Coordinates of C-alpha atoms in Angstrom, one line a residue:
M412 CA -24.7 23.2 -8.2
T413 CA -26.7 25.5 -6.6
A414 CA -25.1 25.8 -3.4
G415 CA -24.2 28.5 -1.7
L416 CA -26.4 30.6 -4.6
E417 CA -28.8 33.1 -3.3
D418 CA -30.5 34.9 -6.2
A419 CA -33.8 33.7 -7.6
E420 CA -32.7 33.8 -11.0
E421 CA -28.9 32.1 -11.1
I422 CA -30.5 29.5 -8.6
E423 CA -33.2 28.6 -11.6
V424 CA -30.8 28.7 -14.3
Y425 CA -28.8 26.3 -12.6
E426 CA -31.2 24.0 -11.7
D427 CA -32.3 24.2 -15.5
L428 CA -28.4 22.6 -16.3
Q429 CA -29.0 20.1 -13.4
S430 CA -32.0 18.6 -15.0
Q431 CA -30.3 19.2 -18.4
I432 CA -27.3 17.2 -16.8
A433 CA -29.0 14.3 -15.9
E434 CA -30.5 13.8 -18.9
V435 CA -27.8 14.0 -20.7
L436 CA -26.3 11.0 -17.8
R437 CA -29.5 8.6 -18.2
K438 CA -28.9 8.6 -21.8
T439 CA -25.3 7.5 -21.8
S440 CA -24.5 6.3 -18.4
G441 CA -28.5 4.9 -17.5
T442 CA -29.1 4.7 -14.1
P443 CA -26.7 2.4 -11.6
D444 CA -29.2 -0.2 -11.3
K445 CA -29.5 -0.1 -15.7
P446 CA -26.0 0.8 -16.2
I447 CA -25.0 1.8 -20.2
A448 CA -21.1 2.3 -20.8
L449 CA -20.4 5.2 -22.0
S450 CA -18.6 3.0 -25.5
D451 CA -22.1 1.5 -26.0
E452 CA -25.9 2.7 -26.6
E453 CA -27.3 -0.1 -23.9
T454 CA -26.7 -2.3 -21.1
S455 CA -24.9 -5.9 -21.3
D456 CA -26.1 -9.2 -19.2
H457 CA -22.3 -8.5 -18.1
L458 CA -22.9 -4.8 -16.6
K459 CA -26.5 -6.2 -15.3
L460 CA -23.6 -9.0 -13.2
G461 CA -20.9 -6.3 -12.5
Y462 CA -24.0 -4.9 -11.3
A463 CA -25.8 -7.2 -8.7
V464 CA -22.0 -7.8 -7.6
Y465 CA -21.3 -4.5 -6.3
A466 CA -24.9 -4.1 -4.4
K467 CA -24.7 -6.6 -2.9
Y468 CA -20.9 -6.5 -1.6
C469 CA -19.2 -2.7 -2.2
T470 CA -22.4 0.2 -1.9
Q471 CA -22.0 -0.4 1.6
C472 CA -19.3 1.6 1.8
H473 CA -18.5 2.8 -1.9
G474 CA -22.4 4.1 -2.2
V475 CA -24.8 3.6 -4.6
D476 CA -23.1 5.6 -7.7
G477 CA -20.0 5.5 -6.5
D478 CA -19.2 8.1 -4.6
G479 CA -17.2 6.6 -1.4
N480 CA -19.8 7.5 0.4
G481 CA -21.6 4.7 1.8
P482 CA -23.5 4.1 4.9
A483 CA -20.6 2.7 6.7
A484 CA -18.1 5.2 5.2
P485 CA -18.8 7.3 8.2
Y486 CA -17.4 4.9 10.4
L487 CA -13.9 4.1 8.1
N488 CA -10.9 4.9 8.1
P489 CA -9.5 5.8 5.7
K490 CA -12.1 6.5 3.3
P491 CA -14.0 4.3 0.9
R492 CA -12.9 5.2 -2.7
N493 CA -14.7 8.1 -4.5
Y494 CA -14.9 6.1 -8.5
T495 CA -16.4 9.6 -9.4
H496 CA -12.8 11.7 -9.8
G497 CA -11.7 8.4 -12.4
V498 CA -8.5 8.3 -10.0
F499 CA -7.1 5.3 -8.9
K500 CA -4.5 4.6 -6.2
F501 CA -2.3 1.6 -6.6
T502 CA -1.9 1.8 -10.6
S503 CA 1.1 -0.4 -12.9
T504 CA 0.9 3.0 -15.3
P505 CA 2.3 6.1 -14.8
Y506 CA 1.9 8.9 -12.9
G507 CA -1.8 10.4 -13.3
K508 CA -2.6 8.1 -16.0
K509 CA -5.5 5.9 -15.5
P510 CA -5.1 2.3 -14.6
R511 CA -5.4 -1.1 -16.4
R512 CA -8.4 -3.2 -15.9
A513 CA -5.5 -5.4 -14.6
D514 CA -4.6 -3.2 -11.6
L515 CA -8.7 -2.9 -10.9
I516 CA -9.1 -6.7 -10.9
R517 CA -6.0 -7.1 -8.4
T518 CA -6.9 -5.0 -6.1
V519 CA -10.7 -6.6 -6.0
R520 CA -9.4 -10.2 -5.8
Q521 CA -6.6 -9.2 -2.9
G522 CA -8.2 -6.1 -1.3
V523 CA -6.0 -3.3 0.5
T524 CA -3.4 -4.4 3.3
G525 CA -4.2 -1.9 6.2
T526 CA -7.6 -0.7 5.2
S527 CA -11.7 -2.0 4.9
M528 CA -11.2 -3.1 1.9
P529 CA -11.0 -7.0 1.9
S530 CA -10.4 -9.8 -0.5
F531 CA -12.9 -10.7 -2.4
D532 CA -11.2 -13.7 -4.0
R533 CA -14.1 -15.8 -3.7
L534 CA -15.9 -14.0 -6.6
S535 CA -15.5 -15.9 -9.5
D536 CA -13.5 -14.3 -12.3
Q537 CA -17.0 -13.7 -14.2
E538 CA -18.5 -11.9 -11.2
V539 CA -14.8 -9.7 -10.6
E540 CA -14.6 -9.1 -14.4
A541 CA -18.1 -7.4 -14.1
V542 CA -17.7 -5.7 -11.1
V543 CA -14.7 -4.2 -12.5
D544 CA -16.5 -3.3 -15.1
Y545 CA -18.9 -1.8 -13.6
V546 CA -16.8 0.3 -11.4
I547 CA -15.1 1.4 -14.3
A548 CA -18.5 2.7 -15.8
L549 CA -18.9 4.7 -12.5
S550 CA -16.2 6.0 -12.8
Q551 CA -16.6 7.6 -16.3
R552 CA -20.3 8.8 -15.4
G553 CA -18.2 10.3 -12.8
E554 CA -16.3 11.9 -14.7
L555 CA -18.8 13.0 -17.5
E556 CA -20.6 14.8 -14.6
R557 CA -17.8 16.7 -13.1
E558 CA -16.7 17.8 -16.9
L559 CA -20.4 18.4 -17.9
A560 CA -21.3 20.8 -14.5
M561 CA -17.4 22.3 -14.9
I562 CA -18.8 23.3 -18.7
A563 CA -22.1 24.9 -16.8
Y564 CA -20.5 26.7 -14.2
E565 CA -17.9 28.0 -17.3
D566 CA -20.8 28.9 -20.1
E567 CA -24.0 29.0 -18.5
E568 CA -24.8 25.8 -20.8
L569 CA -24.0 22.9 -21.9
P570 CA -22.5 21.7 -25.1
D571 CA -24.7 20.5 -28.1
E572 CA -24.4 16.7 -29.2
E573 CA -21.7 16.4 -31.4
G574 CA -19.7 18.6 -28.1
I575 CA -21.3 15.9 -25.7
E576 CA -19.8 13.3 -28.1
E577 CA -16.4 15.1 -28.1
V578 CA -16.3 15.0 -24.0
I579 CA -17.0 11.0 -23.9
S580 CA -14.3 10.8 -26.2
E581 CA -11.5 12.6 -24.1
I582 CA -13.0 10.6 -21.4
L583 CA -12.9 7.8 -23.0
V584 CA -9.9 7.7 -25.0
P585 CA -7.2 7.8 -21.5
W586 CA -8.3 4.2 -20.1
Q587 CA -8.2 2.8 -23.7
D588 CA -4.4 3.7 -23.5
S589 CA -4.0 2.7 -20.5
S590 CA -3.6 -1.2 -21.1
D591 CA -0.8 -0.3 -23.2
Q592 CA 1.2 1.9 -20.8
I593 CA 2.6 -0.8 -18.0
V594 CA 5.3 0.8 -16.1
M595 CA 8.1 -2.3 -16.6
P596 CA 11.4 -2.3 -14.2
I597 CA 14.4 0.4 -15.9
T598 CA 17.2 -3.0 -14.8
P599 CA 16.6 -6.3 -13.4
M600 CA 16.1 -6.3 -9.9
P601 CA 20.0 -7.2 -7.9
P602 CA 20.1 -9.4 -5.3
M603 CA 19.3 -7.7 -2.2
T604 CA 22.0 -7.9 0.4
D605 CA 22.7 -5.9 3.6
E606 CA 25.4 -3.6 1.8
S607 CA 22.0 -2.6 -1.1
V608 CA 19.3 -1.7 2.3
L609 CA 22.1 0.4 3.9
A610 CA 22.9 1.7 -0.3
G611 CA 19.1 2.3 0.1
H612 CA 19.1 3.9 3.1
Q613 CA 21.0 6.4 2.6
L614 CA 19.0 6.9 -0.9
F615 CA 16.4 7.5 1.1
L616 CA 17.9 10.3 3.3
E617 CA 19.8 12.1 0.0
H618 CA 16.7 12.5 -1.6
A619 CA 14.4 14.0 1.4
C620 CA 12.2 10.7 1.6
N621 CA 12.4 10.8 5.2
K622 CA 10.3 14.3 5.5
C623 CA 7.3 12.9 5.0
H624 CA 8.3 9.1 6.1
G625 CA 10.6 9.7 8.9
R626 CA 14.3 9.0 9.6
F627 CA 13.7 5.4 9.6
G628 CA 10.5 4.9 7.4
R629 CA 7.9 5.4 10.2
G630 CA 6.0 7.8 8.9
G631 CA 3.1 9.7 10.3
S632 CA 2.6 6.9 12.5
M633 CA 5.4 8.2 14.7
E634 CA 6.5 11.4 13.8
N635 CA 3.3 13.4 13.2
V636 CA 4.4 14.2 9.6
E637 CA 2.1 16.5 8.2
V638 CA 2.1 15.9 4.1
G639 CA -1.7 17.5 2.8
M640 CA -5.0 16.3 1.8
D641 CA -5.4 14.3 -1.2
T642 CA -7.5 14.4 -4.0
W643 CA -10.7 13.5 -2.0
G644 CA -10.8 16.2 0.0
N645 CA -9.0 13.8 3.7
K646 CA -6.5 14.1 5.1
A647 CA -3.2 12.7 3.9
A648 CA -0.9 10.3 5.8
A649 CA 3.0 9.3 4.9
A650 CA 3.0 5.2 5.1
D651 CA 4.2 3.8 7.8
L652 CA 6.9 2.0 6.3
S653 CA 8.0 0.1 9.0
S654 CA 4.3 -1.6 9.8
G655 CA 4.8 -4.1 6.6
M656 CA 1.7 -2.8 5.8
F657 CA 2.1 -1.9 2.3
R658 CA -1.2 -1.0 0.1
G659 CA -0.3 -1.0 -3.2
G660 CA 1.3 -4.9 -2.6
E661 CA 4.3 -6.0 -1.1
R662 CA 6.2 -7.6 -3.8
P663 CA 9.4 -5.7 -5.2
I664 CA 7.7 -4.8 -8.3
D665 CA 4.9 -3.3 -6.5
I666 CA 7.2 -0.6 -3.9
Y667 CA 9.3 0.0 -7.3
R668 CA 6.2 1.3 -9.1
R669 CA 5.4 3.5 -6.2
I670 CA 8.8 5.2 -5.7
Y671 CA 9.0 5.2 -9.8
S672 CA 4.8 6.3 -10.6
G673 CA 3.9 8.0 -6.9
I674 CA 0.3 7.3 -6.0
N675 CA -2.0 9.4 -7.9
G676 CA -4.4 11.5 -5.6
T677 CA -1.7 11.9 -3.1
P678 CA 0.7 14.2 -2.2
M679 CA 3.8 11.0 -3.3
P680 CA 4.7 12.5 -6.6
A681 CA 6.8 10.5 -9.1
F682 CA 10.5 9.8 -8.7
E683 CA 11.6 8.6 -11.8
K684 CA 13.4 11.7 -13.0
L685 CA 16.1 10.8 -9.9
F686 CA 16.8 7.6 -11.7
V687 CA 17.5 8.6 -14.7
E688 CA 21.1 8.2 -14.4
N689 CA 21.4 5.8 -12.1
P690 CA 18.7 3.2 -12.7
D691 CA 19.8 1.0 -10.3
A692 CA 19.1 2.6 -7.3
I693 CA 15.8 2.8 -7.3
W694 CA 16.0 -1.3 -6.9
Q695 CA 18.2 -0.2 -3.5
L696 CA 15.3 2.2 -2.5
V697 CA 12.9 -0.7 -2.5
H698 CA 15.3 -2.8 -1.0
F699 CA 15.8 -0.8 2.2
I700 CA 12.2 -0.1 2.4
K701 CA 11.3 -3.5 2.1
S702 CA 13.4 -5.0 4.8
T703 CA 12.0 -2.2 6.7
G704 CA 8.7 -4.1 6.4
D705 CA 9.8 -7.2 7.0
R706 CA 11.7 -6.7 10.2
R707 CA 8.1 -6.5 12.4
R708 CA 7.4 -10.0 10.7
Q709 CA 10.7 -11.2 12.0
G710 CA 10.0 -9.7 15.4
K711 CA 12.8 -7.2 15.3
P712 CA 12.1 -4.0 16.6
P713 CA 11.6 -0.9 14.2
L714 CA 15.5 0.4 12.2
S715 CA 17.2 2.8 14.3
D716 CA 20.7 4.7 14.5
A717 CA 22.3 1.9 16.3
D718 CA 21.6 -0.5 13.3
L719 CA 23.5 1.5 10.8
P720 CA 27.3 1.6 10.5
P721 CA 29.1 4.8 11.2
E722 CA 29.3 6.4 8.0
S723 CA 25.7 6.4 7.0
Q724 CA 24.6 7.8 10.9
S725 CA 26.7 10.2 9.9
I726 CA 24.0 11.6 7.1
E727 CA 22.2 14.8 7.7
E728 CA 18.7 14.9 7.2
P729 CA 17.9 18.1 4.7
T730 CA 17.1 21.1 6.1
E731 CA 16.1 23.0 2.8
T732 CA 14.0 22.4 0.1
S733 CA 15.7 22.1 -3.7
P734 CA 14.3 20.3 -7.0
E735 CA 16.3 17.5 -6.3
A736 CA 15.1 17.0 -2.7
E737 CA 11.4 17.6 -3.2
P738 CA 10.6 16.7 -6.8
E739 CA 7.4 18.9 -7.8
I740 CA 3.6 17.2 -7.5
E741 CA 1.5 16.9 -10.1
V742 CA -2.0 16.3 -9.8
P743 CA -3.9 15.1 -12.7
A744 CA -6.5 17.6 -13.9
K745 CA -9.6 16.1 -14.1
A746 CA -8.5 15.1 -10.2
A747 CA -8.1 18.8 -9.4

């Protein structure tokens, strides 16, 4: 909190506020090795097990307090997730919402394809559930610290005990609500055919997906597309869909949710409003993306104009930004 300050009196004020925040965190969240969930009064054997699993397998990348700055982090690309923002990328919930606990369990079990996050499928159910709850506790602790720091900067004092309880409640409610906010398809998935794949490619171009992912889904890997920064301050990259490595999962429902809900903390927005009148169209996009990713596994070269019928080759890429072609990107307030 004192970074960049030069006035001695001002530094003293913020150092005192920093000490007060540390004391609040100690009382409400414990310490990384003796964690307390925000909703509890003391640590539990469940969280102690979660800490033991996290300390053994996760701190090297994600850091002791979950800030993504473990000793291995400087050597990894993409960077390990910083949990303290309370933002998780691959969820089954709408854009800007917290993940369901099941989302985090799935990530631990399966890892994240194309990154340094491996599968921890050999852990017992008890260990996986404990480490997920420990990560949630770390995340909520980070959210509380960031919220108190913002209040301290603005008011030059912390809330009283009742005010801190209100801040904690505001952090907890979105996590509690997330279990009931799963995104389910509007319509059942129709059969995947050559026609639905081509229709999906037309939608891909018409809705300007190519502006980030390239005309044939090869993303920044081949077409050097700049898409901006993510919530964690890292340069974001448009996924190479032709790689077949879908970090949020390769099932059709996983790809559906990435299109429908976007990806939290990244420039990938939610596109659900584009498909209100034609909900089956989102499945056609899924079919195109799934087909593009499958070509490499099948030993085929990436899709090109030569693979398209003449009517598809004539589709021009959008040259001007329009509300329909480029949906507004919303960044979760807590993550900004």
